[in-house]
Amino acid sequence: MTEFRVWAPGPSVVRLDVDGAVHRMTRSDDGWWHADVAAAPDARYGYLLDDDPTVLPDPRSARQPDGVHARSQLWDPTGARWTDGDWPGRSLERGAVIYELHLGTFTPAGTFDAAAEKLDYLVDLGVDFVELMPVNSFAGTHGWGYDGVLWYSVHEPYGGPDGLVRFVDACHARGLGVLIDAVFNHLGPSGNYLPRFGPYLSSASNPWGEGINIADADSDEVRRYIIGCALRWMRDFHADGLRLDAVHALVDTTAIHILEELATETDWLASQLGRPLSLIAESDLNDPRLITPRDRNGYGLTAQWADDIHHAIHTAVSGERQGYYADFGSLATLAETLRHGYFHAGTYSSFRRRRHGRPLDTGAVPATRLVAYTCTHDQVGNRALGDRPSQNLTPGQLAVKAALALGSPYTAMLFMGEEWAASTPFQFFSSHPEPELARATADGRKAEFAEHGWDADEIPDPQDPQTFLRSKLKWDEVDTGEHARLLRVYRDLIALRHNDADLTDPWLERLTVDYDEEQRWISVRRGALHIACNLGAEPATVPVAGEVVLAWGEPEVGTEGTVLDGHTFAILRVQ
């Protein structure tokens, strides 16, 4: 017999359909419905609510072989074939490097198995973690995954739950940790049947629609739904942690924030499994509470994305200053951000037109709790044309950005293809099956950028299959010309980051920065190592001399300093 359970306090009657046979269910006082039914291990099933004849998928479905509108399928995690029994886990401490990738565009086939064939490349690159953009089920065949509606199931076109098991197992066999991007702040517009079961949505809203009920009446089970899903990725699929999407959109007015509750339970699970587990938040709040330990009245998350670091590096190198980049661009801003993690720390944000953020206690919180990067899926894909920095900057400028990010004490992250200056864009794409939703998505994208002066005809249609296909990486360019040269520098930077004791020091209080705004050079000192960068187009003399450990270009070291050509860097060891 198989036990079927579903939380559905909304309807008066819930029936279970297993392979076409309908069964009565019994309700408990807490809103849970139960039925024990003889079912095949791969049975298709769903729920009938009240007198509606539509069979709805299980909110906790493990597998949706025919998409999010169809029946669920049983999948038993205890039957998965794992070979990682001695996996000790991976920690973000001491200079870890994360590699963010999108399953559908990472390889031509766009599956877990195809991605597994590229793992040896990632090992050679030197990264420590693979971070998967959302792999839970969403409507259509391809998309970014942030409009998921069945959080417990694995997107079938990627390979379903069995494919994810094989991928994680293969990563662990090569010493790579796996992080999974989880979205708990909203639900997608297609296939969201949860409100028919119970009060999953709240009175609050966010830019993507109605918020999730984590603090209103009857929210306790919704919170358990979220926390249970998060723990499941790490328990049943052996993930080493999660990236939590846009946690600033989680409106929680309770005394114990859901992030603190999740962090507490994640630490408990880590103790049970005997390996470290990480929670990395995406947040635009610049609020140190997220990453401050709980014994210091924080939430105790492992790390958070640090957009200020991205903005400071990108604007200083590229010269872009539009939108939320307006407060960035100077070397003074870059130096301030590299030293303190947040630039806006109780300071005025012209983009927000108010004060923003709070200072990070750099004496108590190590730099590894902030994630630094030069591009992400957001910072590329949310541009009008999805153009990468490699499509606008010189190879030297890309190398300088890499040296600043990978030479920093922060946890570092790459976005797939940046390490070889991939020529392909990463555009916003979707495959909503409903014609009206498809049109609304395309029209909304065009309208969004029309407000910023873009011609609507220039904006790629998210629903056009070519938008998706254009975003796939071209692996045949990796070993050619400047692509190969930049890749070698990335490999060398990551190796130096891992192996040099000065670069594994996680404390910002021991980092110093010098710069010359007019000459456009900046020098970051970490112990005996100095990361000297010339962000300008003309040669500049940086007043640091020593042994050249790694460089882009041909630095000239003299008694007065080191001459760097435009858009180059040198890492020097000073005795």
Short mmCIF file of N, CA and C in Angstrom, two decimals, residues 97-249:
data_model
loop_
_atom_site.label_atom_id
_atom_site.label_comp_id
_atom_site.label_asym_id
_atom_site.label_seq_id
_atom_site.Cartn_x
_atom_site.Cartn_y
_atom_site.Cartn_z
N VAL A 97 35.18 28.86 -5.11
CA VAL A 97 34.74 29.43 -6.39
C VAL A 97 33.51 28.67 -6.86
N ILE A 98 32.45 29.41 -7.18
CA ILE A 98 31.18 28.84 -7.64
C ILE A 98 31.04 29.08 -9.14
N TYR A 99 30.46 28.13 -9.84
CA TYR A 99 30.22 28.25 -11.28
C TYR A 99 28.73 28.15 -11.53
N GLU A 100 28.08 29.27 -11.86
CA GLU A 100 26.64 29.28 -12.11
C GLU A 100 26.36 28.89 -13.56
N LEU A 101 25.41 27.99 -13.74
CA LEU A 101 25.06 27.59 -15.11
C LEU A 101 23.57 27.35 -15.25
N HIS A 102 23.10 27.51 -16.49
CA HIS A 102 21.72 27.23 -16.86
C HIS A 102 21.72 25.93 -17.65
N LEU A 103 20.99 24.92 -17.16
CA LEU A 103 21.02 23.59 -17.76
C LEU A 103 20.69 23.60 -19.24
N GLY A 104 19.68 24.39 -19.62
CA GLY A 104 19.20 24.33 -20.99
C GLY A 104 20.14 24.92 -22.02
N THR A 105 21.02 25.83 -21.59
CA THR A 105 21.92 26.50 -22.55
C THR A 105 23.38 26.19 -22.32
N PHE A 106 23.70 25.43 -21.28
CA PHE A 106 25.08 25.08 -20.99
C PHE A 106 25.64 24.15 -22.06
N THR A 107 24.81 23.28 -22.58
CA THR A 107 25.22 22.33 -23.63
C THR A 107 24.19 22.35 -24.76
N PRO A 108 24.53 21.83 -25.94
CA PRO A 108 23.55 21.76 -27.02
C PRO A 108 22.31 20.96 -26.65
N ALA A 109 22.48 19.85 -25.92
CA ALA A 109 21.34 19.00 -25.57
C ALA A 109 20.53 19.59 -24.42
N GLY A 110 21.17 20.33 -23.53
CA GLY A 110 20.45 20.97 -22.45
C GLY A 110 19.87 20.03 -21.41
N THR A 111 20.62 18.98 -21.04
CA THR A 111 20.14 18.00 -20.06
C THR A 111 21.19 17.81 -18.97
N PHE A 112 20.76 17.15 -17.87
CA PHE A 112 21.69 16.82 -16.80
C PHE A 112 22.83 15.94 -17.32
N ASP A 113 22.49 14.94 -18.12
CA ASP A 113 23.51 14.01 -18.60
C ASP A 113 24.51 14.72 -19.51
N ALA A 114 24.03 15.63 -20.34
CA ALA A 114 24.95 16.37 -21.21
C ALA A 114 25.86 17.28 -20.38
N ALA A 115 25.29 17.92 -19.35
CA ALA A 115 26.10 18.78 -18.49
C ALA A 115 27.15 17.96 -17.75
N ALA A 116 26.82 16.73 -17.38
CA ALA A 116 27.78 15.88 -16.67
C ALA A 116 29.00 15.60 -17.52
N GLU A 117 28.83 15.61 -18.83
CA GLU A 117 29.97 15.37 -19.72
C GLU A 117 30.97 16.53 -19.73
N LYS A 118 30.57 17.68 -19.20
CA LYS A 118 31.45 18.85 -19.15
C LYS A 118 32.10 19.02 -17.77
N LEU A 119 31.87 18.10 -16.85
CA LEU A 119 32.38 18.28 -15.50
C LEU A 119 33.90 18.24 -15.43
N ASP A 120 34.53 17.44 -16.26
CA ASP A 120 35.99 17.40 -16.25
C ASP A 120 36.57 18.77 -16.64
N TYR A 121 35.89 19.46 -17.54
CA TYR A 121 36.31 20.82 -17.90
C TYR A 121 36.24 21.73 -16.67
N LEU A 122 35.17 21.62 -15.89
CA LEU A 122 35.02 22.46 -14.70
C LEU A 122 36.07 22.11 -13.64
N VAL A 123 36.42 20.84 -13.53
CA VAL A 123 37.48 20.44 -12.61
C VAL A 123 38.80 21.06 -13.04
N ASP A 124 39.10 21.01 -14.33
CA ASP A 124 40.34 21.62 -14.84
C ASP A 124 40.33 23.14 -14.62
N LEU A 125 39.17 23.75 -14.73
CA LEU A 125 39.07 25.19 -14.48
C LEU A 125 39.40 25.51 -13.02
N GLY A 126 39.04 24.60 -12.11
CA GLY A 126 39.39 24.76 -10.71
C GLY A 126 38.27 25.18 -9.80
N VAL A 127 37.02 25.19 -10.29
CA VAL A 127 35.92 25.64 -9.45
C VAL A 127 35.60 24.59 -8.39
N ASP A 128 34.92 25.03 -7.34
CA ASP A 128 34.58 24.15 -6.23
C ASP A 128 33.12 23.71 -6.22
N PHE A 129 32.24 24.58 -6.70
CA PHE A 129 30.80 24.30 -6.71
C PHE A 129 30.22 24.57 -8.09
N VAL A 130 29.25 23.75 -8.46
CA VAL A 130 28.38 24.03 -9.60
C VAL A 130 27.06 24.54 -9.03
N GLU A 131 26.63 25.70 -9.48
CA GLU A 131 25.34 26.25 -9.04
C GLU A 131 24.36 26.18 -10.20
N LEU A 132 23.30 25.40 -10.05
CA LEU A 132 22.30 25.22 -11.08
C LEU A 132 21.21 26.27 -10.94
N MET A 133 20.95 27.01 -12.01
CA MET A 133 19.74 27.82 -12.02
C MET A 133 18.54 26.89 -11.84
N PRO A 134 17.37 27.41 -11.46
CA PRO A 134 16.28 26.54 -11.00
C PRO A 134 16.01 25.34 -11.90
N VAL A 135 15.88 24.18 -11.28
CA VAL A 135 15.60 22.95 -12.02
C VAL A 135 14.25 22.36 -11.61
N ASN A 136 13.47 23.10 -10.81
CA ASN A 136 12.13 22.61 -10.48
C ASN A 136 11.21 22.78 -11.69
N SER A 137 10.06 22.15 -11.65
CA SER A 137 9.17 22.13 -12.81
C SER A 137 8.56 23.50 -13.09
N PHE A 138 8.50 23.85 -14.36
CA PHE A 138 7.83 25.07 -14.81
C PHE A 138 7.14 24.77 -16.13
N ALA A 139 6.21 25.63 -16.51
CA ALA A 139 5.44 25.40 -17.73
C ALA A 139 6.31 25.57 -18.96
N GLY A 140 6.06 24.75 -19.98
CA GLY A 140 6.82 24.83 -21.21
C GLY A 140 8.06 23.96 -21.16
N THR A 141 8.82 24.00 -22.25
CA THR A 141 10.01 23.15 -22.35
C THR A 141 11.27 23.86 -21.88
N HIS A 142 11.35 25.16 -22.14
CA HIS A 142 12.57 25.88 -21.77
C HIS A 142 12.24 27.24 -21.18
N GLY A 143 13.10 27.71 -20.33
CA GLY A 143 12.93 28.99 -19.65
C GLY A 143 14.03 29.13 -18.62
N TRP A 144 14.03 30.26 -17.93
CA TRP A 144 15.04 30.46 -16.89
C TRP A 144 14.75 29.63 -15.65
N GLY A 145 13.48 29.28 -15.43
CA GLY A 145 13.12 28.44 -14.29
C GLY A 145 12.59 29.19 -13.09
N TYR A 146 12.58 30.52 -13.16
CA TYR A 146 12.13 31.29 -11.99
C TYR A 146 10.61 31.42 -11.92
N ASP A 147 9.90 30.88 -12.90
CA ASP A 147 8.45 30.88 -12.85
C ASP A 147 7.92 29.47 -12.57
N GLY A 148 8.62 28.77 -11.69
CA GLY A 148 8.21 27.42 -11.33
C GLY A 148 6.92 27.41 -10.54
N VAL A 149 6.21 26.29 -10.59
CA VAL A 149 4.94 26.16 -9.87
C VAL A 149 4.86 24.88 -9.04
N LEU A 150 5.69 23.93 -9.32
CA LEU A 150 5.75 22.70 -8.54
C LEU A 150 7.17 22.56 -8.02
N TRP A 151 7.39 23.13 -6.84
CA TRP A 151 8.74 23.29 -6.31
C TRP A 151 9.43 21.98 -5.96
N TYR A 152 8.66 20.93 -5.71
CA TYR A 152 9.25 19.66 -5.27
C TYR A 152 9.69 18.77 -6.43
N SER A 153 9.25 19.06 -7.62
CA SER A 153 9.57 18.18 -8.75
C SER A 153 10.69 18.75 -9.60
N VAL A 154 11.34 17.89 -10.38
CA VAL A 154 12.47 18.26 -11.22
C VAL A 154 12.01 18.35 -12.67
N HIS A 155 12.36 19.45 -13.33
CA HIS A 155 11.93 19.70 -14.70
C HIS A 155 12.24 18.51 -15.60
N GLU A 156 11.21 17.96 -16.20
CA GLU A 156 11.36 16.72 -16.97
C GLU A 156 12.27 16.87 -18.20
N PRO A 157 12.17 17.96 -18.99
CA PRO A 157 13.08 18.07 -20.16
C PRO A 157 14.55 18.05 -19.79
N TYR A 158 14.90 18.40 -18.56
CA TYR A 158 16.30 18.32 -18.15
C TYR A 158 16.75 16.90 -17.83
N GLY A 159 15.77 16.02 -17.57
CA GLY A 159 16.09 14.65 -17.21
C GLY A 159 15.36 14.16 -15.98
N GLY A 160 14.49 15.01 -15.41
CA GLY A 160 13.69 14.60 -14.26
C GLY A 160 14.54 14.28 -13.04
N PRO A 161 13.93 13.72 -12.00
CA PRO A 161 14.66 13.45 -10.76
C PRO A 161 15.81 12.48 -10.92
N ASP A 162 15.65 11.47 -11.78
CA ASP A 162 16.75 10.51 -11.97
C ASP A 162 17.95 11.19 -12.63
N GLY A 163 17.68 12.12 -13.54
CA GLY A 163 18.77 12.85 -14.17
C GLY A 163 19.52 13.71 -13.19
N LEU A 164 18.79 14.33 -12.26
CA LEU A 164 19.45 15.16 -11.25
C LEU A 164 20.30 14.30 -10.32
N VAL A 165 19.81 13.11 -9.97
CA VAL A 165 20.60 12.20 -9.14
C VAL A 165 21.91 11.85 -9.84
N ARG A 166 21.84 11.51 -11.12
CA ARG A 166 23.06 11.15 -11.85
C ARG A 166 24.03 12.33 -11.91
N PHE A 167 23.50 13.53 -12.10
CA PHE A 167 24.36 14.70 -12.21
C PHE A 167 25.06 15.00 -10.90
N VAL A 168 24.31 15.05 -9.80
CA VAL A 168 24.92 15.34 -8.51
C VAL A 168 25.95 14.26 -8.15
N ASP A 169 25.61 13.01 -8.42
CA ASP A 169 26.53 11.91 -8.13
C ASP A 169 27.83 12.07 -8.92
N ALA A 170 27.70 12.47 -10.19
CA ALA A 170 28.88 12.67 -11.03
C ALA A 170 29.72 13.85 -10.53
N CYS A 171 29.06 14.91 -10.06
CA CYS A 171 29.79 16.05 -9.50
C CYS A 171 30.59 15.62 -8.28
N HIS A 172 29.95 14.91 -7.38
CA HIS A 172 30.63 14.49 -6.16
C HIS A 172 31.78 13.55 -6.46
N ALA A 173 31.65 12.72 -7.48
CA ALA A 173 32.74 11.81 -7.86
C ALA A 173 33.97 12.59 -8.29
N ARG A 174 33.79 13.82 -8.74
CA ARG A 174 34.91 14.66 -9.20
C ARG A 174 35.29 15.73 -8.18
N GLY A 175 34.70 15.66 -7.00
CA GLY A 175 35.05 16.61 -5.97
C GLY A 175 34.33 17.94 -6.05
N LEU A 176 33.30 18.03 -6.87
CA LEU A 176 32.54 19.26 -7.04
C LEU A 176 31.30 19.26 -6.16
N GLY A 177 31.07 20.34 -5.43
CA GLY A 177 29.83 20.50 -4.71
C GLY A 177 28.74 21.00 -5.64
N VAL A 178 27.50 20.84 -5.23
CA VAL A 178 26.35 21.25 -6.05
C VAL A 178 25.44 22.15 -5.23
N LEU A 179 25.13 23.32 -5.79
CA LEU A 179 24.15 24.24 -5.22
C LEU A 179 22.97 24.33 -6.17
N ILE A 180 21.76 24.43 -5.63
CA ILE A 180 20.56 24.50 -6.45
C ILE A 180 19.83 25.81 -6.15
N ASP A 181 19.48 26.52 -7.20
CA ASP A 181 18.75 27.78 -7.07
C ASP A 181 17.29 27.47 -6.74
N ALA A 182 16.82 27.97 -5.62
CA ALA A 182 15.44 27.72 -5.19
C ALA A 182 14.68 29.03 -5.09
N VAL A 183 13.46 29.02 -5.61
CA VAL A 183 12.62 30.22 -5.66
C VAL A 183 11.43 30.01 -4.74
N PHE A 184 11.38 30.75 -3.63
CA PHE A 184 10.29 30.62 -2.67
C PHE A 184 9.53 31.93 -2.48
N ASN A 185 9.81 32.92 -3.31
CA ASN A 185 9.17 34.23 -3.11
C ASN A 185 7.94 34.46 -3.97
N HIS A 186 7.72 33.63 -4.99
CA HIS A 186 6.55 33.78 -5.84
C HIS A 186 6.35 32.48 -6.62
N LEU A 187 5.23 32.39 -7.29
CA LEU A 187 4.92 31.25 -8.15
C LEU A 187 4.71 31.74 -9.57
N GLY A 188 4.98 30.86 -10.53
CA GLY A 188 4.81 31.23 -11.93
C GLY A 188 3.34 31.38 -12.31
N PRO A 189 3.09 31.99 -13.47
CA PRO A 189 1.71 32.27 -13.87
C PRO A 189 1.00 31.10 -14.53
N SER A 190 1.75 30.06 -14.92
CA SER A 190 1.14 28.94 -15.64
C SER A 190 1.31 27.66 -14.83
N GLY A 191 0.17 27.03 -14.48
CA GLY A 191 0.23 25.78 -13.74
C GLY A 191 0.21 25.95 -12.24
N ASN A 192 -0.13 27.12 -11.77
CA ASN A 192 -0.17 27.35 -10.32
C ASN A 192 -1.55 27.00 -9.79
N TYR A 193 -1.68 25.79 -9.30
CA TYR A 193 -2.95 25.33 -8.73
C TYR A 193 -2.96 25.38 -7.20
N LEU A 194 -1.89 25.82 -6.61
CA LEU A 194 -1.81 25.78 -5.14
C LEU A 194 -2.94 26.53 -4.45
N PRO A 195 -3.37 27.72 -4.92
CA PRO A 195 -4.46 28.42 -4.22
C PRO A 195 -5.75 27.63 -4.15
N ARG A 196 -5.92 26.64 -5.02
CA ARG A 196 -7.13 25.83 -4.96
C ARG A 196 -7.07 24.83 -3.81
N PHE A 197 -5.85 24.52 -3.36
CA PHE A 197 -5.70 23.59 -2.24
C PHE A 197 -5.78 24.30 -0.90
N GLY A 198 -5.20 25.51 -0.80
CA GLY A 198 -5.16 26.18 0.48
C GLY A 198 -4.58 27.58 0.36
N PRO A 199 -4.38 28.26 1.49
CA PRO A 199 -3.95 29.66 1.51
C PRO A 199 -2.45 29.82 1.30
N TYR A 200 -1.98 29.46 0.12
CA TYR A 200 -0.55 29.55 -0.18
C TYR A 200 -0.11 30.98 -0.49
N LEU A 201 -1.04 31.83 -0.94
CA LEU A 201 -0.68 33.19 -1.32
C LEU A 201 -1.06 34.17 -0.22
N SER A 202 -0.35 35.30 -0.19
CA SER A 202 -0.54 36.27 0.88
C SER A 202 -1.18 37.55 0.36
N SER A 203 -1.44 38.45 1.29
CA SER A 203 -1.97 39.75 0.92
C SER A 203 -0.88 40.66 0.37
N ALA A 204 0.38 40.28 0.57
CA ALA A 204 1.50 41.07 0.06
C ALA A 204 1.75 40.73 -1.41
N SER A 205 2.51 41.56 -2.07
CA SER A 205 2.86 41.31 -3.47
C SER A 205 4.32 41.70 -3.68
N ASN A 206 4.86 41.28 -4.82
CA ASN A 206 6.21 41.66 -5.20
C ASN A 206 6.23 41.87 -6.71
N PRO A 207 7.35 42.25 -7.29
CA PRO A 207 7.35 42.56 -8.73
C PRO A 207 6.90 41.44 -9.63
N TRP A 208 6.85 40.20 -9.12
CA TRP A 208 6.51 39.05 -9.97
C TRP A 208 5.09 38.55 -9.72
N GLY A 209 4.34 39.22 -8.86
CA GLY A 209 2.97 38.81 -8.61
C GLY A 209 2.66 38.73 -7.13
N GLU A 210 1.68 37.91 -6.79
CA GLU A 210 1.28 37.76 -5.39
C GLU A 210 2.37 37.06 -4.59
N GLY A 211 2.55 37.52 -3.36
CA GLY A 211 3.56 36.93 -2.49
C GLY A 211 3.10 35.61 -1.90
N ILE A 212 4.03 34.94 -1.22
CA ILE A 212 3.74 33.67 -0.58
C ILE A 212 3.35 33.91 0.87
N ASN A 213 2.36 33.18 1.34
CA ASN A 213 1.82 33.37 2.68
C ASN A 213 2.74 32.74 3.72
N ILE A 214 3.66 33.54 4.25
CA ILE A 214 4.55 33.04 5.29
C ILE A 214 4.32 33.74 6.62
N ALA A 215 3.36 34.66 6.67
CA ALA A 215 3.12 35.37 7.93
C ALA A 215 1.65 35.66 8.18
N ASP A 216 0.77 35.47 7.20
CA ASP A 216 -0.65 35.72 7.40
C ASP A 216 -1.29 34.53 8.11
N ALA A 217 -2.59 34.59 8.27
CA ALA A 217 -3.33 33.49 8.90
C ALA A 217 -3.11 32.19 8.14
N ASP A 218 -3.04 31.09 8.87
CA ASP A 218 -2.89 29.75 8.30
C ASP A 218 -1.58 29.58 7.52
N SER A 219 -0.55 30.30 7.92
CA SER A 219 0.71 30.25 7.19
C SER A 219 1.67 29.16 7.68
N ASP A 220 1.37 28.53 8.80
CA ASP A 220 2.33 27.56 9.37
C ASP A 220 2.64 26.44 8.38
N GLU A 221 1.61 25.88 7.75
CA GLU A 221 1.84 24.78 6.81
C GLU A 221 2.53 25.26 5.54
N VAL A 222 2.29 26.50 5.16
CA VAL A 222 2.99 27.05 3.98
C VAL A 222 4.48 27.18 4.28
N ARG A 223 4.80 27.61 5.48
CA ARG A 223 6.21 27.68 5.88
C ARG A 223 6.83 26.30 5.87
N ARG A 224 6.08 25.29 6.35
CA ARG A 224 6.60 23.93 6.32
C ARG A 224 6.77 23.44 4.89
N TYR A 225 5.89 23.87 4.01
CA TYR A 225 5.98 23.52 2.59
C TYR A 225 7.31 24.03 2.02
N ILE A 226 7.66 25.26 2.36
CA ILE A 226 8.89 25.86 1.85
C ILE A 226 10.11 25.18 2.48
N ILE A 227 10.12 25.06 3.78
CA ILE A 227 11.29 24.49 4.45
C ILE A 227 11.46 23.02 4.08
N GLY A 228 10.34 22.30 3.97
CA GLY A 228 10.42 20.90 3.56
C GLY A 228 11.01 20.74 2.17
N CYS A 229 10.64 21.65 1.27
CA CYS A 229 11.18 21.61 -0.09
C CYS A 229 12.68 21.88 -0.07
N ALA A 230 13.09 22.91 0.69
CA ALA A 230 14.51 23.24 0.76
C ALA A 230 15.33 22.08 1.29
N LEU A 231 14.89 21.48 2.38
CA LEU A 231 15.63 20.37 2.97
C LEU A 231 15.66 19.17 2.04
N ARG A 232 14.60 19.00 1.27
CA ARG A 232 14.52 17.84 0.37
C ARG A 232 15.62 17.87 -0.69
N TRP A 233 15.91 19.08 -1.25
CA TRP A 233 16.98 19.16 -2.25
C TRP A 233 18.30 18.66 -1.66
N MET A 234 18.53 18.97 -0.39
CA MET A 234 19.80 18.61 0.23
C MET A 234 19.80 17.18 0.77
N ARG A 235 18.64 16.70 1.18
CA ARG A 235 18.56 15.34 1.74
C ARG A 235 18.39 14.30 0.63
N ASP A 236 17.36 14.44 -0.18
CA ASP A 236 17.04 13.40 -1.17
C ASP A 236 17.91 13.49 -2.42
N PHE A 237 18.36 14.70 -2.78
CA PHE A 237 19.17 14.86 -3.99
C PHE A 237 20.62 15.19 -3.67
N HIS A 238 21.00 15.13 -2.41
CA HIS A 238 22.39 15.27 -1.96
C HIS A 238 23.02 16.60 -2.35
N ALA A 239 22.21 17.64 -2.62
CA ALA A 239 22.76 18.96 -2.91
C ALA A 239 23.54 19.46 -1.70
N ASP A 240 24.56 20.25 -1.96
CA ASP A 240 25.41 20.77 -0.89
C ASP A 240 24.95 22.13 -0.39
N GLY A 241 23.85 22.60 -0.94
CA GLY A 241 23.30 23.87 -0.49
C GLY A 241 22.36 24.45 -1.51
N LEU A 242 21.82 25.61 -1.17
CA LEU A 242 20.85 26.29 -2.03
C LEU A 242 21.24 27.74 -2.22
N ARG A 243 20.91 28.27 -3.37
CA ARG A 243 20.89 29.71 -3.58
C ARG A 243 19.44 30.12 -3.49
N LEU A 244 19.12 31.03 -2.58
CA LEU A 244 17.74 31.42 -2.30
C LEU A 244 17.44 32.71 -3.07
N ASP A 245 16.52 32.62 -4.01
CA ASP A 245 16.23 33.73 -4.91
C ASP A 245 15.52 34.87 -4.19
N ALA A 246 16.01 36.09 -4.40
CA ALA A 246 15.34 37.34 -3.99
C ALA A 246 14.65 37.23 -2.63
N VAL A 247 15.42 36.99 -1.60
CA VAL A 247 14.82 36.82 -0.28
C VAL A 247 14.23 38.12 0.25
N HIS A 248 14.60 39.27 -0.33
CA HIS A 248 14.00 40.53 0.10
C HIS A 248 12.51 40.58 -0.24
N ALA A 249 12.05 39.66 -1.11
CA ALA A 249 10.63 39.61 -1.47
C ALA A 249 9.84 38.69 -0.55
#
